[in-house]
Short mmCIF file of C-alpha atoms in Angstrom, two decimals:
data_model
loop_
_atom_site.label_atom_id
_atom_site.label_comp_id
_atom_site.label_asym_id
_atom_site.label_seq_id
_atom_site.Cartn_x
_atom_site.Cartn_y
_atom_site.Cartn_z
CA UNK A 273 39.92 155.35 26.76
CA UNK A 274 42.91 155.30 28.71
CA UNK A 275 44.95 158.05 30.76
CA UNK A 276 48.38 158.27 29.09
CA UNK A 277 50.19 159.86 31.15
CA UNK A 278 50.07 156.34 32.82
CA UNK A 279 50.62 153.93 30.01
CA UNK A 280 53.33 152.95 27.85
CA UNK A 281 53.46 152.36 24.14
CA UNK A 282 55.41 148.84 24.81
CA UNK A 283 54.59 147.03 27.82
CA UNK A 284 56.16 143.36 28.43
CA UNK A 285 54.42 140.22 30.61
CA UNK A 286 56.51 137.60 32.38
CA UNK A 287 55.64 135.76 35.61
CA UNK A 288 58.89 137.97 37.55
CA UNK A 289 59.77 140.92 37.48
CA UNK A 290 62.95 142.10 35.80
CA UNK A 291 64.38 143.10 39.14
CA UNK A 292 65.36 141.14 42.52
CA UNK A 293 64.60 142.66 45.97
CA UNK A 294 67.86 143.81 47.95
CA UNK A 295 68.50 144.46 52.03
CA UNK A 296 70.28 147.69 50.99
CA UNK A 297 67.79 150.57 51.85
CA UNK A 298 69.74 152.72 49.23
CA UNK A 299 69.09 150.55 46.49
CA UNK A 300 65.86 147.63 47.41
CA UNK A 301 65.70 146.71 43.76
CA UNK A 302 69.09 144.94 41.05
CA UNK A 303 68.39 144.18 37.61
CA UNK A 304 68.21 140.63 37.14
CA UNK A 305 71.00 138.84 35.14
CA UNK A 306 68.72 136.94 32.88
CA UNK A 307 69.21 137.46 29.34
CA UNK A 308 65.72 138.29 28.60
CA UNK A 309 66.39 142.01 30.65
CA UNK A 310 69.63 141.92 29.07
CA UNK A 311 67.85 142.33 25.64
CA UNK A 312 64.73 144.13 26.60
CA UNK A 313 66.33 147.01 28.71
CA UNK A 314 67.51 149.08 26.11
CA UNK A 315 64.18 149.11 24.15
CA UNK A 316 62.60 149.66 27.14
CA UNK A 317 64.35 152.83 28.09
CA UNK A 318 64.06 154.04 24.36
CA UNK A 319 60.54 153.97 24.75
CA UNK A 320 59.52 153.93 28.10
CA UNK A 321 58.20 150.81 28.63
CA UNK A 322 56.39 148.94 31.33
CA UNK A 323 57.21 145.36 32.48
CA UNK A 324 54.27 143.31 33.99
CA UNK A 325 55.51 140.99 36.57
CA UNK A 326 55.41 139.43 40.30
CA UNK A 327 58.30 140.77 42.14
CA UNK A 328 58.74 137.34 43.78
CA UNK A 329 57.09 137.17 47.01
CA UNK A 330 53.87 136.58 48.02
CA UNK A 331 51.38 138.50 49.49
CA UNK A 332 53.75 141.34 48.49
CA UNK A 333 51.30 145.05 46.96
CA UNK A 334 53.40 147.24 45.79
CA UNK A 335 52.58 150.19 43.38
CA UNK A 336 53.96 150.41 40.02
CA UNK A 337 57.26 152.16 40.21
CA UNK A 338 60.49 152.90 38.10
CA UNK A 339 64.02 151.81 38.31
CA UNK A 340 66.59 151.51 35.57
CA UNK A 341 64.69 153.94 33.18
CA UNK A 342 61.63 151.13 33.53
CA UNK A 343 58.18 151.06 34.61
CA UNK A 344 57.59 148.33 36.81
CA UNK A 345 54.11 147.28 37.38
CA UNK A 346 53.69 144.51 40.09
CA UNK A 347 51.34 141.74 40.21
CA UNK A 348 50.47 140.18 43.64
CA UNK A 349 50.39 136.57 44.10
CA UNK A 350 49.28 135.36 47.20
CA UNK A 351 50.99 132.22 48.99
CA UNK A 352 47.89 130.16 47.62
CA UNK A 353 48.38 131.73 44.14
CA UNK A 354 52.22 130.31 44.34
CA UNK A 355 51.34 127.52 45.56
CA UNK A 356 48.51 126.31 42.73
CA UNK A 357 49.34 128.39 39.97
CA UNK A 358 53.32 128.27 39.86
CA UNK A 359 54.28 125.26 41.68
CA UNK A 360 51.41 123.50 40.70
CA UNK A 361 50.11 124.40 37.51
CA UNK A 362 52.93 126.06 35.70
CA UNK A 363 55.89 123.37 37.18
CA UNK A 364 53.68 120.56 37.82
CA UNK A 365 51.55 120.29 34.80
CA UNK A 366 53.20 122.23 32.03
CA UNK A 367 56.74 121.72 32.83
CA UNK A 368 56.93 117.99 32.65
CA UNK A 369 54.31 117.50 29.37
CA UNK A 370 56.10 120.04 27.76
CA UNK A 371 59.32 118.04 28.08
CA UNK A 372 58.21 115.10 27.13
CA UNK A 373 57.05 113.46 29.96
CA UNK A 374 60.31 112.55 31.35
CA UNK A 375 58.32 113.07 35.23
CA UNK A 376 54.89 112.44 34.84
CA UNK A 377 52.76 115.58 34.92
CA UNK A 378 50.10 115.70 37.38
CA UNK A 379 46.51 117.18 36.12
CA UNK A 380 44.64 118.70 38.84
CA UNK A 381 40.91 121.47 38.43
CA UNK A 382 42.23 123.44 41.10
CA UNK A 383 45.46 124.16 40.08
CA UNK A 384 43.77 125.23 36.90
CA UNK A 385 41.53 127.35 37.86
CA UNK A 386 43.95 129.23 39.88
CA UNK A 387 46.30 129.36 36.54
CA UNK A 388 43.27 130.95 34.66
CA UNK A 389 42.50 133.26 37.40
CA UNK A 390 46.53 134.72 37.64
CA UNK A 391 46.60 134.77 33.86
CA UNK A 392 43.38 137.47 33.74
CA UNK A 393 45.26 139.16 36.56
CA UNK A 394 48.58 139.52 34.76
CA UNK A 395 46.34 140.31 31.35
CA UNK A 396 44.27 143.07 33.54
CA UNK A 397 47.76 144.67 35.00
CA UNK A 398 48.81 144.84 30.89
CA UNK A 399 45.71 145.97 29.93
CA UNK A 400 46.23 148.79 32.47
CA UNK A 401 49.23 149.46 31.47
CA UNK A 402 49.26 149.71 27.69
CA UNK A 403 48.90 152.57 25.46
CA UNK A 404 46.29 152.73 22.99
CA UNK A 405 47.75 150.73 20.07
CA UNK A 406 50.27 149.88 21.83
CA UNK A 407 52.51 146.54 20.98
CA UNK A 408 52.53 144.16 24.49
CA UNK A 409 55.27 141.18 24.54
CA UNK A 410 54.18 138.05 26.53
CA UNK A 411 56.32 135.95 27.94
CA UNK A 412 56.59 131.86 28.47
CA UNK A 413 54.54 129.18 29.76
CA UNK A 414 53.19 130.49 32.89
CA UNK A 415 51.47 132.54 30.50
CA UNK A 416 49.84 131.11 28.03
CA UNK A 417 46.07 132.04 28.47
CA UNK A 418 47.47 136.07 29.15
CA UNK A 419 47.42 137.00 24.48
CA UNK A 420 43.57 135.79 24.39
CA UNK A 421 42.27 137.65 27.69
CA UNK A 422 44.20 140.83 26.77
CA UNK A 423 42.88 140.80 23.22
CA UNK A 424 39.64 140.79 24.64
CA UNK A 425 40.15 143.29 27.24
CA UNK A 426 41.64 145.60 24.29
CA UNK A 427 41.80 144.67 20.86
CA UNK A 428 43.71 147.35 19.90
CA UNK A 429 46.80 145.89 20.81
CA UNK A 430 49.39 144.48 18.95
CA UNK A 431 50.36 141.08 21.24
CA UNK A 432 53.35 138.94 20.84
CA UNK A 433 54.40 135.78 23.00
CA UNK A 434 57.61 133.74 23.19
CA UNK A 435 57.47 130.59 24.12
CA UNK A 436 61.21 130.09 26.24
CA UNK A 437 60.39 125.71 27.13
CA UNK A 438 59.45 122.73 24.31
CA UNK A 439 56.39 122.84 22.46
CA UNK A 440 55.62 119.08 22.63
CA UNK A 441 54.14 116.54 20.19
CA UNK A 442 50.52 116.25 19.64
CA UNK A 443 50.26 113.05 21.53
CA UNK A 444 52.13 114.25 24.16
CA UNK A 445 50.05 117.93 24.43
CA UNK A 446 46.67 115.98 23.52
CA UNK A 447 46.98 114.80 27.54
CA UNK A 448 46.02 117.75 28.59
CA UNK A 449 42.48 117.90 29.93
CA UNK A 450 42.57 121.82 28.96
CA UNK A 451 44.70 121.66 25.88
CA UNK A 452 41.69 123.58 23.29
CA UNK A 453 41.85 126.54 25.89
CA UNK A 454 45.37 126.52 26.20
CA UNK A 455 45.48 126.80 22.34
CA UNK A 456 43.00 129.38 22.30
CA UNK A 457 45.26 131.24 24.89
CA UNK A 458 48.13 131.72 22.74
CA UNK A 459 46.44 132.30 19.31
CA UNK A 460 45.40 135.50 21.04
CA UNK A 461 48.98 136.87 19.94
CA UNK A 462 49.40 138.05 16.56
CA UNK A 463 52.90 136.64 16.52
CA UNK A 464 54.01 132.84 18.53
CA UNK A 465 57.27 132.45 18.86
CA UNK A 466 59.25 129.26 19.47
CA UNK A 467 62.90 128.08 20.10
CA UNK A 468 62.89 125.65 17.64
CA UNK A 469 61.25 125.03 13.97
CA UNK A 470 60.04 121.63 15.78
CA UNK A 471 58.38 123.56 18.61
CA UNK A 472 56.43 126.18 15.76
CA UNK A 473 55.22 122.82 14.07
CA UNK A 474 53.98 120.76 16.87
CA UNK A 475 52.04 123.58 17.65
CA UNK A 476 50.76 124.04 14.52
CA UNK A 477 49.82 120.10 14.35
CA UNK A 478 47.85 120.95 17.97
CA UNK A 479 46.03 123.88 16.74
CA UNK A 480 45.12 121.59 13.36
CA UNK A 481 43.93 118.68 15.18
CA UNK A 482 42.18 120.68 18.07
CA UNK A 483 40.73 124.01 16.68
CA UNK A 484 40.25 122.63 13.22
CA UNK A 485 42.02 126.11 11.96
CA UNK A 486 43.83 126.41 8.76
CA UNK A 487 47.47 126.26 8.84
CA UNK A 488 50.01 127.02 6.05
CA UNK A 489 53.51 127.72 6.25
CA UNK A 490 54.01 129.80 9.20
CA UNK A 491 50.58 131.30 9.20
CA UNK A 492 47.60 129.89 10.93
CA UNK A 493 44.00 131.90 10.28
CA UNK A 494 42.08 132.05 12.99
CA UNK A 495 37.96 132.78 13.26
CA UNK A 496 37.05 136.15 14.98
CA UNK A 497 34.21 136.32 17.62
CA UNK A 498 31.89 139.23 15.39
CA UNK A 499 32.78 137.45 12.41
CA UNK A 500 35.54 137.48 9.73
CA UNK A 501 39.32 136.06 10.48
CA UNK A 502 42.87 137.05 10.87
CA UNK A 503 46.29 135.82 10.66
CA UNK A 504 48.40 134.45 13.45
CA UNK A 505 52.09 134.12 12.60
CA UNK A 506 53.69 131.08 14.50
CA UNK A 507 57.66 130.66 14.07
CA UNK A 508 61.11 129.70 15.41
CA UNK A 509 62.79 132.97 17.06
CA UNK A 510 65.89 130.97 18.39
CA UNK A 511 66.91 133.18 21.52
CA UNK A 512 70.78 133.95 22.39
CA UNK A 513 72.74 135.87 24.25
CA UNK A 514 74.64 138.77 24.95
CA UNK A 515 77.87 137.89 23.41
CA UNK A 516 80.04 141.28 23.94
CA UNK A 517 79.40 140.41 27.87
CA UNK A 518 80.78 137.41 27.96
CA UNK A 519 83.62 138.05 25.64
CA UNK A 520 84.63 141.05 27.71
CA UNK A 521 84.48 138.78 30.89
CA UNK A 522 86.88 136.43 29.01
CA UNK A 523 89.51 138.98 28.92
CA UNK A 524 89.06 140.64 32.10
CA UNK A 525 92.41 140.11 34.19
CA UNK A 526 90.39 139.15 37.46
CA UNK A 527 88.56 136.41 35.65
CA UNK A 528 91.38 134.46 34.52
CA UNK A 529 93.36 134.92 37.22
CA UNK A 530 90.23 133.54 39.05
CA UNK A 531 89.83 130.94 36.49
CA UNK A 532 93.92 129.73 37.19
CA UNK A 533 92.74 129.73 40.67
CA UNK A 534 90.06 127.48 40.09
CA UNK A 535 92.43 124.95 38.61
CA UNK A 536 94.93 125.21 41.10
CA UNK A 537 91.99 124.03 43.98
CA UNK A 538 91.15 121.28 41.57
CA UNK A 539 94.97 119.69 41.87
CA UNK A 540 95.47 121.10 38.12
CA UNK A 541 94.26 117.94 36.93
CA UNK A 542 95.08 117.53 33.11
CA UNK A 543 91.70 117.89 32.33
CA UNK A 544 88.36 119.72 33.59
CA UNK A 545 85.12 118.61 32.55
CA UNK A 546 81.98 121.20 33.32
CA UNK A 547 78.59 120.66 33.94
CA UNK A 548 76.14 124.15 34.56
CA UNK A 549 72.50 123.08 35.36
CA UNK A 550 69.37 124.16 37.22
CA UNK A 551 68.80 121.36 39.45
CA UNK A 552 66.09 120.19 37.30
CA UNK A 553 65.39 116.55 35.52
CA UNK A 554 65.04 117.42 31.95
CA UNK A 555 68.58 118.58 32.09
CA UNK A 556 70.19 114.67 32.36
CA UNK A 557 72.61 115.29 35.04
CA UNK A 558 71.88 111.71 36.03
CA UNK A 559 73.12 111.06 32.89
CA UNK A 560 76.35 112.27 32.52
CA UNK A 561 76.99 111.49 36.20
CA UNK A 562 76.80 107.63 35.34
CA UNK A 563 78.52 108.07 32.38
CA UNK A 564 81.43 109.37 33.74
CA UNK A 565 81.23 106.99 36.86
CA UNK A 566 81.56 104.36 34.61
CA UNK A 567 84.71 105.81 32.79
CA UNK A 568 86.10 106.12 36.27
CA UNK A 569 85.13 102.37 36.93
CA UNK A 570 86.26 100.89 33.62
CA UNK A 571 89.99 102.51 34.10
CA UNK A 572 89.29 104.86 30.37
CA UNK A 573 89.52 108.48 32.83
CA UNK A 574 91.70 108.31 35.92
CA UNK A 575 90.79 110.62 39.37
CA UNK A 576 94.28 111.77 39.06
CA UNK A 577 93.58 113.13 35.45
CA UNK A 578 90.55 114.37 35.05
CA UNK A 579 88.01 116.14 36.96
CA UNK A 580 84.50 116.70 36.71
CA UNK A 581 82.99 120.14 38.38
CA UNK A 582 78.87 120.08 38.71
CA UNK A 583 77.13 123.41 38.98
CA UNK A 584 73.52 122.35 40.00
CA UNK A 585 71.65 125.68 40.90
CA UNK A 586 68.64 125.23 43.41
CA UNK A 587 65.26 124.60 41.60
CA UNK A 588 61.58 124.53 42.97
CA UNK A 589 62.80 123.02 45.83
CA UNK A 590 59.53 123.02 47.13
CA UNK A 591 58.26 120.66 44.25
CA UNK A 592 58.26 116.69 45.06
CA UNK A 593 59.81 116.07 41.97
CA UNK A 594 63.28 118.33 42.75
CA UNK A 595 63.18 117.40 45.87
CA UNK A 596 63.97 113.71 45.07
CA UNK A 597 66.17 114.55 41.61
CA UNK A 598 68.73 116.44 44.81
CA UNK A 599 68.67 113.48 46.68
CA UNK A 600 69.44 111.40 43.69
CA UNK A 601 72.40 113.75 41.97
CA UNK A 602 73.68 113.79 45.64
CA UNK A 603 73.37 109.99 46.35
CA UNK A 604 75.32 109.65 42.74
CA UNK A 605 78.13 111.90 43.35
CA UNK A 606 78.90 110.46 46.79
CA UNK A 607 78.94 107.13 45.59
CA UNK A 608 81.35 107.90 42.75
CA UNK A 609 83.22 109.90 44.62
CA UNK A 610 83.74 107.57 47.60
CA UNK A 611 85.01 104.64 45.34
CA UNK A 612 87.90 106.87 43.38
CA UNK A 613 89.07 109.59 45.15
CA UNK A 614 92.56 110.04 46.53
CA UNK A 615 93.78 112.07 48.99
CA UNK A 616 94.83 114.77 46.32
CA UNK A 617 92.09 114.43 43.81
CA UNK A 618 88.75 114.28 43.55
CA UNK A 619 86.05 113.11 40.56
CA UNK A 620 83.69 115.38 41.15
CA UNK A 621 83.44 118.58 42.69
CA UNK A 622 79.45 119.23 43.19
CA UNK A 623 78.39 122.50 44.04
CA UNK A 624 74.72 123.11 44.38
CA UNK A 625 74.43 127.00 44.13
CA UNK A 626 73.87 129.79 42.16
CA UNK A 627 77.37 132.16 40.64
CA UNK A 628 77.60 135.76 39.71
CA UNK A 629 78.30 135.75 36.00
CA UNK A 630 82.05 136.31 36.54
CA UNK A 631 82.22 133.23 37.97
CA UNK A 632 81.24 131.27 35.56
CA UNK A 633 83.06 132.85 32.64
CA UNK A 634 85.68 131.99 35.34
CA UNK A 635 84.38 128.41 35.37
CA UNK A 636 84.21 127.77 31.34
CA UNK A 637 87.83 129.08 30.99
CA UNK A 638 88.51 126.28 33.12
CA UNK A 639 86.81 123.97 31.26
CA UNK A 640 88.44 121.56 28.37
CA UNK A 641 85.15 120.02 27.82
CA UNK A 642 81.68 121.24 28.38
CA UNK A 643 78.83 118.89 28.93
CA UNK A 644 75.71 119.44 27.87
CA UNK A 645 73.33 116.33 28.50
CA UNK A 646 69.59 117.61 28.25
CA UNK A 647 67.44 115.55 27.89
CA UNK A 648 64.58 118.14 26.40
CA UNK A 649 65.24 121.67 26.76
CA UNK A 650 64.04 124.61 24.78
CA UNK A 651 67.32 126.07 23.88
CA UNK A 652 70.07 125.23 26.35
CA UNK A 653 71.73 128.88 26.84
CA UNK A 654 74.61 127.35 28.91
CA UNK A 655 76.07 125.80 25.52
CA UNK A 656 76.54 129.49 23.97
CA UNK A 657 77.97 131.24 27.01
CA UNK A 658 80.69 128.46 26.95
CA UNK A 659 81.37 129.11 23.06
CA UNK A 660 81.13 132.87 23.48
CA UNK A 661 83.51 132.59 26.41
CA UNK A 662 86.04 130.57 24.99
CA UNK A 663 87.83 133.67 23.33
CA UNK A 664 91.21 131.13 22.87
CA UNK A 665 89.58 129.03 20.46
CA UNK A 666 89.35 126.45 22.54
CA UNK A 667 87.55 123.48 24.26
CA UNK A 668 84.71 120.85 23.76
CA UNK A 669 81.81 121.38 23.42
CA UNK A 670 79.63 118.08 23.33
CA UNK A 671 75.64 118.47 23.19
CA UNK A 672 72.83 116.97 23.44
CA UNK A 673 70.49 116.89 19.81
CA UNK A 674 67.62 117.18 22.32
CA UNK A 675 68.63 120.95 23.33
CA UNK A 676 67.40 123.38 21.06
CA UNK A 677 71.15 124.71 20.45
CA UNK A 678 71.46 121.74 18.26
CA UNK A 679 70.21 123.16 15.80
CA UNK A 680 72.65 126.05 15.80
CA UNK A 681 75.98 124.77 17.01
CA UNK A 682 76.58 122.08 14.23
CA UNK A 683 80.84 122.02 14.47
CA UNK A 684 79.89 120.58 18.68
CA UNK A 685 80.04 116.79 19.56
CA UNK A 686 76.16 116.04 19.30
CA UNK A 687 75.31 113.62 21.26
CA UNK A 688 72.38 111.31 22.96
CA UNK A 689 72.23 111.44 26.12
CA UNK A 690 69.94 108.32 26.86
CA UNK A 691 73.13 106.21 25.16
CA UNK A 692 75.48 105.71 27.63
CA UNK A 693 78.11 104.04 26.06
CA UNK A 694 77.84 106.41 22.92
CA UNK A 695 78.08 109.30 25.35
CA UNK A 696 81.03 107.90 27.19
CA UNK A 697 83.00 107.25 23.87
CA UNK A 698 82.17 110.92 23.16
CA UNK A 699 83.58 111.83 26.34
CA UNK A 700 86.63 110.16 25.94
CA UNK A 701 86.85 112.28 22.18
CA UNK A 702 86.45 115.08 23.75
CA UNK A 703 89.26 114.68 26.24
CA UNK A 704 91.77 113.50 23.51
CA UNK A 705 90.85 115.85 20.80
CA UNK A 706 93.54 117.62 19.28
CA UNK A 707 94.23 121.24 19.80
CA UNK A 708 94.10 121.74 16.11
CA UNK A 709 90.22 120.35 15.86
CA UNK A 710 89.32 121.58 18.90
CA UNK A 711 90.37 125.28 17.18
CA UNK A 712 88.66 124.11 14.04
CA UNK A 713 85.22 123.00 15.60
CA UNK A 714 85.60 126.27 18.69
CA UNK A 715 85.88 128.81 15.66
CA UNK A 716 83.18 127.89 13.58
CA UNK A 717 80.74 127.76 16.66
CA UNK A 718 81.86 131.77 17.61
CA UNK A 719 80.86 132.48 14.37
CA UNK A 720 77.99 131.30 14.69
CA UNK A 721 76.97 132.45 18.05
CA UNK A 722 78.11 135.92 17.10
CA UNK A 723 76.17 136.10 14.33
CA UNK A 724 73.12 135.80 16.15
CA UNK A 725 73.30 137.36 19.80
CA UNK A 726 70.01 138.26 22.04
CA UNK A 727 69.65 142.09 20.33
CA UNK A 728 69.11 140.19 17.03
CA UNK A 729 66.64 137.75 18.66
CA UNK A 730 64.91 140.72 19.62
CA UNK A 731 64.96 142.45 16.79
CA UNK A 732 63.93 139.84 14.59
CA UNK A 733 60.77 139.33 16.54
CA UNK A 734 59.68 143.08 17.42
CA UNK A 735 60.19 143.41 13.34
CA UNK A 736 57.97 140.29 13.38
CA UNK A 737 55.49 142.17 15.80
CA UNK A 738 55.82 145.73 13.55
CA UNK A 739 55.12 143.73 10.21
CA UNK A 740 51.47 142.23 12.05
CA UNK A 741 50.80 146.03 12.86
CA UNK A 742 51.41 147.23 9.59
CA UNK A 743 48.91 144.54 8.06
CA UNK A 744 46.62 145.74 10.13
CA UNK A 745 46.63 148.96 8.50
#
């Protein structure tokens, strides 16, 4: 059936790659940063996995290969396939119903069509790939139609998928012209994962309103082609991170000496406020940008005080959408900016550009208070790099109940980021808050992101994935 001495016993999708191309001819290929590697690698190596992925350029063939103990098998997208399926499909459809709607999705056939025709490529390359019974993890929204394909490609395989964005209400999701397929996609995988207990029920709700299947608890039984049924298991699987990293970073000499750095540049102001964003709009930097203009304006923050620093990595800068959001954030901080600086200080230093990780452990030891404004966002990973960080016990965190953190990080200043004057009175609590509550509040949410780091996120969902094999049995 298949030629093992090519396959792997656990193979993993996702739209990239786990690695970024280098100019060094002694080493083309780094591990990526994300968190996802971060968790994946070591069960990877254990069991000599394969990762299904586009290395990130198109027209790019490459043959499968191995770095970092990993077999890496490439997909090629052409500049078309980008250009429809990703930008279009993926981050012009998805992206914005997903999250509510806050830009209007576009729905166009030929994006479509090029989404279903890259999602039976990626499930092909898995296909390929896998071992017989083998368990294949499928990753995020680019994805969605890959579970279904591969199950019929080979149905002895044991398919998971994470969902990483929103799942959104059914009258929100019911917009889309190809929601039953979509649906049908991802009930392919014998275990959905979501961020969020919200995101497992919405779906749920879709797949009851759609598909007409049966849906109790976490379980949702769905009709087989030749006849008979089985059981899909759709859940939260709250993702994290790796928590030893950043705590180690926290105490490294050259990071706080960086970090004191930092605050020297800034005029040691007497406090620093922190945003960390992709450029992106579901992530309300407009938001926080005019509240804190306005606490400028209204004399409750002074320039000389307090300073605000903006990390806005780029973002499908090729997507109309982004394109304006820059121009907007940019527009904003110049006005603000122009009307309160002094020659020694100034509101807000913006700085659109990706870090190394060291840097921003740098940046959150900086940081009194630590803004997180999303609007929608699946889980908001920013929020427990701060906490995990903050190894002194202390800081602000204040976050937005739309991020899926909020469900986790009860002891941080919740707010709503559409309020403006609520969120600039929570601000302003944040700033004055007392060492003694900000140690209170700081403690409880290291517990809590300690207690549940990216290796049990992983764990808790290949268990997930070994339980649907065993029932099969």
């Amino acid at each position: 059936m298949t030629d093992h001495a090519a396959v792997s016993d656990f193979v993993v999708v996702s739209n990239r790659l786990p690695v970024d191309r280098t100019d060094d001819p002694e080493e083309p290929w780094r591990r990526s940063p994300g968190g996802l590697v971060t968790a994946l690698a070591p069960f990877m190596r254990r069991t000599d996995g394969a990762w299904v992925g586009w290395p990130g350029q198109a027209g790019v063939e490459l043959d499968p290969f191995e770095t970092d103990g990993m077999q890496l098998v490439p997909v090629t997208l052409s500049a078309e396939d980008v250009e429809l399926y990703y930008e279009g499909f993926s981050n012009d459809t998805i992206w914005p119903l997903y999250h509510d709607v806050i830009s209007p999705p576009r729905y166009r056939r030929e994006w479509w069509q090029a989404y279903v025709r890259v999602n039976r490529r990626f499930a092909e390359a898995a296909a390929a790939a896998a071992a017989d019974g083998a368990t294949v993890w499928v990753h995020d929204y680019q994805l969605q139609l890959v579970p279904k394909l591969l199950r019929e490609l080979r149905p002895d395989l044991v398919i998971g998928y994470f969902h990483h964005i929103p799942f959104p209400a059914y009258g929100l999701y019911s917009q889309l012209p190809w929601r039953r397929q979509v649906l049908e996609g991802l009930l392919g995988a014998d275990v959905i994962g979501f961020q969020r207990v919200a995101d497992a029920s919405n779906f749920a709700r879709s797949v009851r309103r759609q598909l007409r299947y049966d849906t109790k608890a976490t379980g949702i039984t769905v009709p087989q082609p030749g006849g008979g049924e089985r059981l899909a298991l759709a859940k939260a699987f709250p993702i994290s991170i790796d928590v030893d990293d950043y705590v180690q970073l926290a105490h490294s000499p050259a990071v706080r000496a960086r970090a004191a750095e930092i605050r020297e540049s800034l005029g040691n102001p007497k406090k620093v406020l922190l945003g960390v964003d992709r450029l992106d709009y579901t992530k309300g930097i407009g938001h926080r940008l005019k509240a804190f203009g306005e606490l400028l304006d209204d004399g409750r923050l002074d320039v000389e005080d307090v300073t605000l620093i903006q990390v806005a990595s780029p973002s499908r800068e090729r997507v109309d959408a982004y394109m304006q959001l820059r121009d907007e954030v940019e527009l904003a901080v110049g006005r603000i900016n122009g009307s309160v600086d002094t020659v020694g200080h100034t509101a807000i230093r913006y700085l659109h550009q990706s870090f190394p990780r060291e840097e921003m452990v740098a940046l959150y030891l900086v940081a009194d208070v630590m803004l997180v404004t999303a609007l929608r966002d699946g889980m908001n990973l920013v929020a427990k790099e701060y906490v995990a960080s903050r190894i002194d016990n202390r800081g602000v965190l204040v976050l937005s109940e739309f991020a899926g953190a909020a469900d986790e990080l009860g002891s941080a200043i919740r707010i709503n980021p559409h309020d403006i004057d609520a969120l600039k009175d929570e601000i302003v609590r944040a700033i004055e808050m007392t060492p003694a509550e900000q140690g209170r509040r700081m403690r409880a949410l290291r517990r809590r992101v300690s207690d549940h780091t990216v290796d049990d996120w992983s764990r808790d969902f290949l268990a997930a994935l070994d339980a649907a094999r065993q029932a099969r049995s």
